[in-house]
Amino acid sequence: MILPTVALLLLCNTSLAAPTQRGQASPVNKGLVAIGIVPANARDTTGTTIGGIGSAIALKRGTFRKTSGGTYTGTLIVQPDRGYKLSQLMASHAARPLTVDNTVDFQGRQHEFNFNFKPYYGAVNLSYADAQKTLKLTYKRTLLYTERFGKHTTGLDPLDVRPKTKKDPIIPVPSVKNKNNLSIDAESLVLDSDGRLVFHTSPGEATTVAEAIVQFLAYVYKFDRHGDLQQVIQPPQAVVPYLAGKVNFTSATNPDTGRFEGLTASPDGKKLYAMLQSALIQDGGDKDKTSRYARLLEYNVAGWTPKLTREWVVPLPQTDKGKTLAQSEIHYLDGKKFLVLSRDGHGNGDDESTSAYKSVDILDISRATDIHGTSYDQSTPVSPGGVLAAGVTPAEYTQFVSLIDNNQLGRFGLHNGGAFDDTLIAAKWESLALAPVFDPRYPHDYFLFVGADNDFNTLDGTMVGEPYSTSYGRDVQNQFMVYRVTLPTVPNGSVAHSIGI
């Protein structure tokens, strides 16, 4: 059971038989309309396993279309995180040199998948095989990320830092002397109007995202359309990971401060929003029962030099036992409201098959206190021990689209809880994208794409040139779902503009 945390539960209409009326003020969940799968053992053009691709998704600008037959086509950009951990690779390769604390020299990348989907609105449950036909994903190409001097990025644990330069702040690297490459664990993705890539990264992950307590770091990296690093945005001191007074990005030890996840932008690309996965260490983030108060930061990126302009406290949902359900992604709606994906870590890919909370929720900052530029950006905790400071009003958080409604999942041959098989819902849903429905009767209806991170779990994998078989013992397919939702406060045309159509 999940406690109602901040606001009343929104109306959740799980049947498309009663569409939303024009002018309705509240968002409405009209239900699951499509699912798609990328096989766990799929390979990219480098021969590497395509996994973790639900860590971040975005619709490629200018590609989304509605056909005359009622189907939709487009291209989905998907971005994996830092690769499969070598400790779980085949034992004969465990001593290979390109490893640091079980992380691997996985070059950051994005993949393009063309898709074709036809929403299913019927009441009769589809078989799992037929359900997969509602969203067909076809691999197209891979783009690899490079940093300064054309060096490839790496997924190796950043045990060292590259000193500050004229272009960059202190940069996380495995070793300045032996492996001076930018270390990234890419967790979010924004495509700007020039086709450039902006993503949030989280090198340093001592446990899985499902545990959501020790993932940290808050840099934002801007890459051009060719995958070359252009700019690095460093957050306020409070968010940068420090250990014993020094900047330290390693995952081997929790920092004294800092950790970050979630990125979105306004439709015109002038404002960038970055959100913590849960509370900063100093704000109670060292314990799951005190890590509720995350932060959302707004940057003005209209010019070359980004400027922090606003910052708010976000109260994340908690279980009935008081454990925080960390967020995995955010998505801009109208400047005051955002979608937020919060969840537990249960399902396919975990040891527990029954999930109690996976939900795309509504965040409203309109009445929240702006704390940017205050002592809370320096050394003063805003919620020490999990108790919010007096005088600080948090944003309002409201549950919206549950991803574990068995009635909706059952329509597409999926289930929450029970047997561990391909039809079990994935554990780690981590990404969001929006597209217009193009229905003149319901101009405020949108398709909500949601992607899951399968942690590269496959029995037939390849990583850094070596074969592996997951210690999890089974394939975890790359799952995607599409919901239809009504979002009345989203300005007409803004979603279309944001994806270049």
Coordinates of C-alpha atoms in Angstrom, one line a residue:
M1 CA 0.0 0.0 0.0
I2 CA 1.2 3.5 -0.8
L3 CA 0.4 6.4 1.4
P4 CA -1.4 9.4 -0.2
T5 CA 1.4 11.9 0.2
V6 CA 0.7 15.5 -0.8
A7 CA -2.4 16.0 -2.8
L8 CA -5.6 14.1 -3.6
L9 CA -5.5 11.4 -6.2
L10 CA -6.5 12.7 -9.6
L11 CA -9.4 11.1 -11.5
C12 CA -7.9 8.2 -13.4
N13 CA -10.2 7.0 -16.2
T14 CA -9.0 3.6 -17.4
S15 CA -11.6 3.3 -20.1
L16 CA -11.5 5.1 -23.4
A17 CA -15.3 4.6 -23.8
A18 CA -15.8 7.9 -22.0
P19 CA -13.5 10.6 -23.5
T20 CA -12.7 13.8 -21.7
Q21 CA -15.0 16.8 -22.4
R22 CA -13.6 20.0 -23.8
G23 CA -12.5 22.5 -21.2
Q24 CA -12.1 19.9 -18.4
A25 CA -9.5 21.2 -16.0
S26 CA -8.0 18.0 -14.6
P27 CA -5.6 15.7 -16.3
V28 CA -7.1 12.3 -17.3
N29 CA -5.5 9.0 -17.8
K30 CA -7.3 7.3 -20.8
G31 CA -5.3 4.1 -20.5
L32 CA -2.7 2.0 -22.1
V33 CA -2.9 2.0 -25.9
A34 CA 0.3 0.2 -27.1
I35 CA 3.3 -1.8 -26.1
G36 CA 6.6 -2.6 -27.8
I37 CA 9.6 -4.8 -27.2
V38 CA 13.3 -4.7 -28.3
P39 CA 14.8 -8.2 -27.7
A40 CA 17.3 -8.4 -24.8
N41 CA 19.9 -9.9 -27.1
A42 CA 19.7 -7.3 -29.9
R43 CA 23.1 -5.8 -31.0
D44 CA 24.0 -2.4 -32.3
T45 CA 26.3 -1.7 -35.3
T46 CA 29.4 -2.0 -33.0
G47 CA 28.3 -5.5 -32.1
T48 CA 27.4 -4.5 -28.5
T49 CA 24.3 -5.6 -26.7
I50 CA 21.4 -3.0 -27.0
G51 CA 20.4 -2.7 -23.4
G52 CA 19.5 -0.1 -20.8
I53 CA 17.8 1.9 -23.5
G54 CA 14.9 3.0 -21.4
S55 CA 17.3 5.0 -19.2
A56 CA 16.4 8.0 -21.5
I57 CA 14.2 8.5 -24.5
A58 CA 13.3 11.4 -26.8
L59 CA 11.3 11.8 -30.0
K60 CA 13.6 12.8 -32.9
R61 CA 12.6 16.2 -34.0
G62 CA 10.4 16.4 -37.1
T63 CA 9.7 12.7 -37.4
F64 CA 6.4 12.1 -35.6
R65 CA 3.5 11.7 -38.1
K66 CA -0.1 10.5 -38.2
T67 CA -1.0 8.5 -41.3
S68 CA -4.3 8.4 -43.1
G69 CA -4.9 4.9 -41.8
G70 CA -4.8 6.0 -38.1
T71 CA -1.3 4.7 -37.4
Y72 CA 1.6 6.8 -36.2
T73 CA 5.2 6.8 -37.3
G74 CA 8.4 8.4 -36.1
T75 CA 11.9 7.9 -34.7
L76 CA 12.7 7.3 -31.1
I77 CA 16.1 8.3 -29.7
V78 CA 17.1 6.0 -26.8
Q79 CA 20.1 6.3 -24.6
P80 CA 21.6 3.5 -22.4
D81 CA 23.5 4.2 -19.2
R82 CA 27.0 2.9 -18.4
G83 CA 26.8 -0.6 -19.6
Y84 CA 26.8 -4.1 -18.0
K85 CA 28.9 -4.5 -14.8
L86 CA 31.9 -6.7 -15.5
S87 CA 31.5 -8.6 -12.2
Q88 CA 28.6 -10.3 -13.9
L89 CA 30.5 -11.0 -17.1
M90 CA 32.0 -14.5 -17.8
A91 CA 34.5 -15.3 -15.1
S92 CA 37.3 -16.0 -17.6
H93 CA 37.4 -12.3 -18.4
A94 CA 37.1 -10.9 -14.9
A95 CA 40.7 -9.7 -14.8
R96 CA 40.8 -7.8 -18.1
P97 CA 42.4 -4.3 -17.7
L98 CA 39.6 -2.1 -18.9
T99 CA 37.6 -2.4 -15.7
V100 CA 37.4 -0.3 -12.6
D101 CA 35.4 -1.6 -9.6
N102 CA 33.4 -3.9 -11.9
T103 CA 32.4 -1.1 -14.2
V104 CA 33.4 -1.3 -17.9
D105 CA 34.9 0.9 -20.6
F106 CA 31.5 1.3 -22.3
Q107 CA 31.4 4.3 -24.6
G108 CA 28.4 6.5 -24.2
R109 CA 25.9 6.3 -27.1
Q110 CA 22.4 6.7 -28.3
H111 CA 20.4 4.5 -30.7
E112 CA 17.7 5.4 -33.2
F113 CA 14.7 3.3 -33.6
N114 CA 12.0 3.9 -36.2
F115 CA 8.6 3.0 -34.9
N116 CA 5.1 2.4 -36.2
F117 CA 2.2 2.2 -33.8
K118 CA -1.5 1.8 -34.0
P119 CA -3.3 2.6 -30.7
Y120 CA -5.6 -0.2 -29.5
Y121 CA -8.7 1.0 -27.8
G122 CA -10.6 -2.2 -27.6
A123 CA -12.0 -3.9 -24.5
V124 CA -11.0 -7.4 -25.5
N125 CA -7.6 -8.5 -24.1
L126 CA -4.9 -9.0 -26.7
S127 CA -2.5 -11.9 -26.6
Y128 CA 1.0 -10.8 -25.7
A129 CA 2.1 -11.7 -29.3
D130 CA -0.6 -9.5 -30.8
A131 CA 0.0 -6.7 -28.3
Q132 CA 3.6 -6.3 -29.4
K133 CA 2.3 -5.5 -32.9
T134 CA 0.7 -2.3 -31.6
L135 CA 4.2 -0.6 -31.3
K136 CA 6.8 -1.9 -33.7
L137 CA 10.4 -0.7 -33.1
T138 CA 13.1 -1.1 -35.8
Y139 CA 16.7 -0.4 -35.0
K140 CA 18.3 2.1 -37.4
R141 CA 21.7 3.4 -36.2
T142 CA 24.0 4.2 -33.3
L143 CA 25.8 7.4 -32.4
L144 CA 28.8 7.2 -30.1
Y145 CA 29.8 10.1 -27.7
T146 CA 33.2 11.6 -27.7
E147 CA 34.7 14.3 -25.5
R148 CA 37.7 16.7 -25.7
F149 CA 40.3 15.9 -28.3
G150 CA 38.1 13.2 -29.9
K151 CA 38.5 10.8 -27.0
H152 CA 35.6 8.4 -26.4
T153 CA 33.6 8.6 -23.2
T154 CA 33.7 5.7 -20.7
G155 CA 31.5 4.0 -18.2
L156 CA 34.4 3.2 -15.9
D157 CA 34.1 4.3 -12.3
P158 CA 35.5 7.9 -11.9
L159 CA 38.2 7.4 -9.2
D160 CA 40.0 10.6 -10.2
V161 CA 39.2 14.1 -11.5
R162 CA 40.6 16.1 -14.4
P163 CA 41.5 19.6 -13.2
K164 CA 39.5 22.6 -14.2
T165 CA 40.3 24.2 -17.6
K166 CA 39.1 27.3 -19.5
K167 CA 36.4 25.2 -21.1
D168 CA 35.4 22.8 -18.3
P169 CA 34.9 22.5 -14.6
I170 CA 36.5 19.6 -12.7
I171 CA 35.7 16.5 -14.8
P172 CA 35.2 12.9 -13.5
V173 CA 37.7 10.4 -15.0
P174 CA 38.9 6.9 -14.1
S175 CA 42.6 8.1 -13.9
V176 CA 44.2 11.3 -15.1
K177 CA 47.4 9.4 -15.6
N178 CA 46.2 6.1 -17.1
K179 CA 42.6 6.6 -18.4
N180 CA 41.9 10.4 -18.7
N181 CA 38.5 10.0 -20.4
L182 CA 35.2 11.6 -19.3
S183 CA 33.3 9.1 -17.3
I184 CA 29.5 9.2 -17.7
D185 CA 26.4 7.3 -16.6
A186 CA 23.9 8.9 -18.9
E187 CA 20.4 9.1 -17.3
S188 CA 18.4 11.7 -19.2
L189 CA 18.2 13.2 -22.6
V190 CA 16.9 16.4 -24.2
L191 CA 17.2 17.2 -27.9
D192 CA 17.3 21.0 -28.6
S193 CA 16.1 22.8 -31.7
D194 CA 19.5 22.6 -33.4
G195 CA 19.5 18.8 -33.0
R196 CA 22.1 19.0 -30.3
L197 CA 22.1 16.6 -27.4
V198 CA 21.8 17.6 -23.8
F199 CA 21.9 15.0 -21.2
H200 CA 22.1 14.5 -17.5
T201 CA 24.6 12.0 -16.3
S202 CA 25.2 10.2 -13.0
P203 CA 28.7 8.6 -12.9
G204 CA 29.0 6.9 -9.6
E205 CA 26.4 4.3 -8.7
A206 CA 27.2 2.1 -5.8
T207 CA 23.9 0.2 -6.0
T208 CA 21.2 -0.2 -8.5
V209 CA 18.8 2.6 -9.6
A210 CA 16.0 0.5 -8.1
E211 CA 17.5 1.2 -4.6
A212 CA 17.7 4.9 -5.6
I213 CA 19.6 6.0 -2.6
V214 CA 23.3 6.3 -3.6
Q215 CA 23.1 7.4 -7.2
F216 CA 24.7 10.9 -7.4
L217 CA 26.3 13.6 -9.5
A218 CA 24.7 16.6 -11.2
Y219 CA 26.6 17.6 -14.3
V220 CA 24.7 18.3 -17.5
Y221 CA 26.6 17.8 -20.7
K222 CA 25.8 19.3 -24.1
F223 CA 26.9 17.3 -27.2
D224 CA 26.5 18.3 -30.9
R225 CA 24.6 16.3 -33.4
H226 CA 27.7 14.4 -34.2
G227 CA 28.1 13.3 -30.5
D228 CA 31.0 15.6 -29.7
L229 CA 31.1 17.3 -26.3
Q230 CA 30.4 21.0 -26.5
Q231 CA 29.7 22.2 -23.0
V232 CA 29.6 21.1 -19.3
I233 CA 27.2 22.6 -16.8
Q234 CA 28.2 22.4 -13.2
P235 CA 25.5 22.8 -10.5
P236 CA 25.6 24.7 -7.2
Q237 CA 28.1 23.6 -4.6
A238 CA 25.3 21.8 -2.6
V239 CA 24.7 19.4 -5.5
V240 CA 28.4 18.6 -6.4
P241 CA 29.6 15.4 -4.7
Y242 CA 32.2 16.1 -2.1
L243 CA 34.0 13.7 0.2
A244 CA 36.2 14.9 3.0
G245 CA 36.1 18.4 1.5
K246 CA 37.2 17.4 -2.0
V247 CA 35.2 16.8 -5.2
N248 CA 34.9 13.0 -5.5
F249 CA 32.7 11.2 -8.1
T250 CA 33.5 7.6 -7.3
S251 CA 30.7 5.1 -6.6
A252 CA 32.8 3.3 -4.0
T253 CA 31.8 5.6 -1.2
N254 CA 28.7 7.8 -0.6
P255 CA 29.6 11.5 -0.9
D256 CA 28.9 14.0 1.9
T257 CA 26.7 15.9 -0.6
G258 CA 25.1 15.5 -4.0
R259 CA 23.3 13.2 -6.4
F260 CA 21.1 14.0 -9.5
E261 CA 18.7 12.6 -12.2
G262 CA 16.0 13.8 -14.5
L263 CA 16.2 16.4 -17.3
T264 CA 13.7 18.3 -19.4
A265 CA 13.4 21.6 -21.3
S266 CA 10.8 24.2 -22.3
P267 CA 9.4 23.9 -25.8
D268 CA 11.5 26.9 -27.0
G269 CA 14.7 25.3 -25.5
K270 CA 15.5 28.4 -23.5
K271 CA 14.9 26.8 -20.1
L272 CA 16.5 23.6 -18.9
Y273 CA 15.2 21.7 -15.8
A274 CA 17.3 19.2 -13.8
M275 CA 15.9 17.2 -10.9
L276 CA 17.5 15.2 -8.1
Q277 CA 16.5 11.5 -8.0
S278 CA 15.8 12.0 -4.3
A279 CA 17.2 14.1 -1.5
L280 CA 20.8 15.3 -1.4
I281 CA 22.9 13.4 1.1
Q282 CA 22.9 16.5 3.4
D283 CA 19.2 16.8 3.0
G284 CA 18.5 13.3 4.4
G285 CA 19.4 11.4 1.3
D286 CA 21.6 8.9 3.1
K287 CA 18.5 7.0 4.3
D288 CA 15.5 5.9 2.3
K289 CA 13.1 7.1 5.1
T290 CA 14.5 10.6 5.1
S291 CA 15.3 11.1 1.4
R292 CA 11.9 12.4 0.4
Y293 CA 12.8 16.1 -0.3
A294 CA 14.4 16.3 -3.7
R295 CA 15.2 19.5 -5.6
L296 CA 14.3 20.8 -9.1
L297 CA 16.6 23.3 -10.7
E298 CA 15.8 25.7 -13.6
Y299 CA 18.6 27.0 -15.9
N300 CA 18.3 29.8 -18.4
V301 CA 20.2 28.4 -21.4
A302 CA 19.2 31.0 -24.0
G303 CA 22.7 32.2 -24.2
W304 CA 26.1 30.4 -24.2
T305 CA 26.6 30.7 -20.5
P306 CA 23.8 28.8 -18.5
K307 CA 22.4 30.6 -15.5
L308 CA 20.6 29.0 -12.5
T309 CA 17.4 31.0 -12.3
R310 CA 15.1 29.1 -9.9
E311 CA 15.1 26.1 -7.6
W312 CA 12.3 24.3 -5.7
V313 CA 11.9 21.4 -3.2
V314 CA 9.9 18.4 -4.4
P315 CA 8.2 16.0 -1.9
L316 CA 8.5 12.5 -3.4
P317 CA 5.9 9.8 -2.6
Q318 CA 6.6 7.3 0.1
T319 CA 5.4 3.8 1.0
D320 CA 3.2 3.1 4.0
K321 CA 6.4 2.2 5.8
G322 CA 7.9 5.6 5.1
K323 CA 10.4 4.6 2.4
T324 CA 10.9 7.1 -0.4
L325 CA 10.0 6.2 -3.9
A326 CA 12.7 8.0 -6.0
Q327 CA 12.0 9.6 -9.3
S328 CA 13.5 8.5 -12.5
E329 CA 12.5 11.2 -15.0
I330 CA 10.6 14.5 -15.5
H331 CA 8.9 16.1 -18.5
Y332 CA 7.9 19.7 -19.0
L333 CA 4.2 20.5 -19.4
D334 CA 3.5 24.2 -19.0
G335 CA 6.1 26.0 -16.9
K336 CA 4.3 25.3 -13.7
K337 CA 3.5 21.7 -14.0
F338 CA 5.7 18.7 -14.9
L339 CA 5.3 15.0 -15.3
V340 CA 7.4 13.0 -12.8
L341 CA 8.1 9.2 -13.0
S342 CA 8.5 7.7 -9.5
R343 CA 8.6 4.0 -8.7
D344 CA 9.9 1.1 -6.6
G345 CA 12.3 -1.4 -8.1
H346 CA 10.2 -4.5 -8.3
G347 CA 9.2 -6.5 -11.4
N348 CA 11.2 -8.2 -14.1
G349 CA 14.9 -7.6 -13.4
D350 CA 14.4 -7.7 -9.6
D351 CA 14.0 -10.6 -7.1
E352 CA 10.5 -9.5 -6.2
S353 CA 7.9 -9.7 -9.0
T354 CA 5.1 -7.6 -7.4
S355 CA 5.5 -3.8 -7.7
A356 CA 3.5 -1.6 -5.3
Y357 CA 4.2 1.8 -7.1
K358 CA 5.2 2.8 -10.6
S359 CA 3.5 6.0 -11.6
V360 CA 3.8 9.0 -13.9
D361 CA 2.7 11.8 -11.6
I362 CA 2.0 15.6 -11.8
L363 CA 4.3 18.1 -10.1
D364 CA 3.1 21.7 -9.6
I365 CA 5.7 24.3 -8.6
S366 CA 3.3 27.3 -8.8
R367 CA 3.2 27.8 -5.0
A368 CA 6.6 26.4 -4.0
T369 CA 9.4 28.5 -2.5
D370 CA 12.2 29.5 -4.8
I371 CA 15.5 28.7 -2.9
H372 CA 18.0 29.4 -5.6
G373 CA 20.9 31.7 -4.6
T374 CA 20.3 31.1 -0.9
S375 CA 22.4 29.3 1.7
Y376 CA 20.7 26.1 0.7
D377 CA 22.8 26.1 -2.5
Q378 CA 25.9 26.2 -0.3
S379 CA 26.4 24.3 3.0
T380 CA 22.9 24.7 4.6
P381 CA 20.7 21.6 4.3
V382 CA 17.1 22.4 3.3
S383 CA 15.7 19.2 5.0
P384 CA 18.3 17.9 7.5
G385 CA 17.3 14.4 8.6
G386 CA 14.4 14.5 6.3
V387 CA 12.6 17.4 8.0
L388 CA 11.9 20.4 5.7
A389 CA 13.2 23.8 6.9
A390 CA 10.7 26.2 8.3
G391 CA 9.5 28.8 5.8
V392 CA 10.1 26.6 2.7
T393 CA 7.0 25.5 0.8
P394 CA 7.5 22.4 -1.3
A395 CA 5.9 21.8 -4.7
E396 CA 2.6 19.9 -4.9
Y397 CA 2.9 16.3 -6.0
T398 CA -0.1 14.3 -7.2
Q399 CA -0.4 10.7 -8.5
F400 CA -1.6 10.4 -12.1
V401 CA -0.9 7.4 -14.4
S402 CA -0.2 4.1 -12.6
L403 CA 1.9 1.8 -14.7
I404 CA 0.9 -1.3 -12.7
D405 CA -2.8 -1.4 -13.2
N406 CA -3.4 -5.1 -13.9
N407 CA -6.6 -4.3 -15.8
Q408 CA -4.7 -2.1 -18.2
L409 CA -1.7 -4.4 -18.4
G410 CA -3.9 -7.4 -19.0
R411 CA -5.4 -5.8 -22.1
F412 CA -1.9 -6.2 -23.6
G413 CA -0.9 -9.6 -22.2
L414 CA 1.2 -8.1 -19.4
H415 CA 1.0 -8.5 -15.6
N416 CA 2.3 -7.2 -12.3
G417 CA 3.3 -9.8 -9.8
G418 CA 3.3 -13.6 -10.2
A419 CA 5.5 -15.6 -12.6
F420 CA 8.9 -14.3 -13.9
D421 CA 8.4 -14.4 -17.6
D422 CA 8.5 -12.1 -20.6
T423 CA 5.0 -10.8 -19.8
L424 CA 6.0 -9.5 -16.3
I425 CA 6.2 -5.8 -16.2
A426 CA 9.8 -4.5 -16.1
A427 CA 11.2 -3.3 -12.8
K428 CA 12.9 -0.1 -13.8
W429 CA 10.8 2.4 -15.8
E430 CA 12.9 5.5 -16.3
S431 CA 12.0 7.6 -19.3
L432 CA 9.2 9.7 -20.7
A433 CA 8.2 11.4 -24.0
L434 CA 5.1 13.2 -25.2
A435 CA 3.5 13.5 -28.7
P436 CA 0.2 15.0 -29.8
V437 CA -2.7 12.6 -30.8
F438 CA -3.9 15.0 -33.6
D439 CA -7.5 14.3 -32.7
P440 CA -9.5 17.6 -33.4
R441 CA -12.3 16.4 -31.1
Y442 CA -9.8 16.2 -28.2
P443 CA -7.0 18.8 -28.8
H444 CA -5.6 18.3 -25.3
D445 CA -5.0 14.6 -25.8
Y446 CA -1.4 13.3 -26.0
F447 CA 0.5 10.0 -26.2
L448 CA 2.8 9.4 -23.3
F449 CA 5.7 7.1 -24.2
V450 CA 7.4 5.3 -21.2
G451 CA 10.6 3.3 -21.4
A452 CA 12.2 0.7 -19.1
D453 CA 15.9 0.1 -18.3
N454 CA 16.6 -3.7 -18.5
D455 CA 20.1 -3.4 -17.1
F456 CA 21.5 -5.2 -20.1
N457 CA 20.1 -8.5 -18.7
T458 CA 20.4 -11.1 -21.4
L459 CA 21.7 -14.7 -21.6
D460 CA 23.3 -13.9 -24.9
G461 CA 25.2 -10.6 -24.6
T462 CA 28.3 -8.8 -25.7
M463 CA 30.0 -6.0 -23.8
V464 CA 33.4 -4.4 -24.5
G465 CA 34.0 -7.1 -27.0
E466 CA 33.4 -10.0 -24.6
P467 CA 30.5 -12.4 -24.4
Y468 CA 28.4 -12.5 -21.2
S469 CA 25.4 -14.2 -19.8
T470 CA 23.5 -12.3 -17.1
S471 CA 23.8 -13.7 -13.5
Y472 CA 20.1 -12.7 -13.2
G473 CA 19.4 -16.0 -15.0
R474 CA 16.9 -14.8 -17.6
D475 CA 16.4 -12.4 -20.5
V476 CA 14.8 -9.1 -19.5
Q477 CA 13.3 -7.6 -22.7
N478 CA 13.5 -3.8 -23.4
Q479 CA 9.9 -2.8 -22.8
F480 CA 8.1 0.3 -24.0
M481 CA 4.5 1.4 -23.3
V482 CA 2.3 4.2 -24.7
Y483 CA -0.6 5.7 -22.8
R484 CA -3.2 8.2 -24.0
V485 CA -3.7 11.1 -21.6
T486 CA -5.5 14.4 -21.5
L487 CA -3.5 17.4 -20.3
P488 CA -5.7 20.5 -20.4
T489 CA -3.1 23.0 -19.1
V490 CA -0.6 22.3 -21.8
P491 CA -0.6 25.2 -24.3
N492 CA -1.9 24.2 -27.7
G493 CA 0.8 23.4 -30.1
S494 CA 3.6 23.5 -27.5
V495 CA 4.2 19.7 -27.5
A496 CA 4.3 19.6 -31.3
H497 CA 6.7 22.6 -31.3
S498 CA 9.0 20.8 -28.8
I499 CA 9.4 17.8 -31.1
G500 CA 9.8 19.9 -34.3
I501 CA 6.5 19.3 -36.0

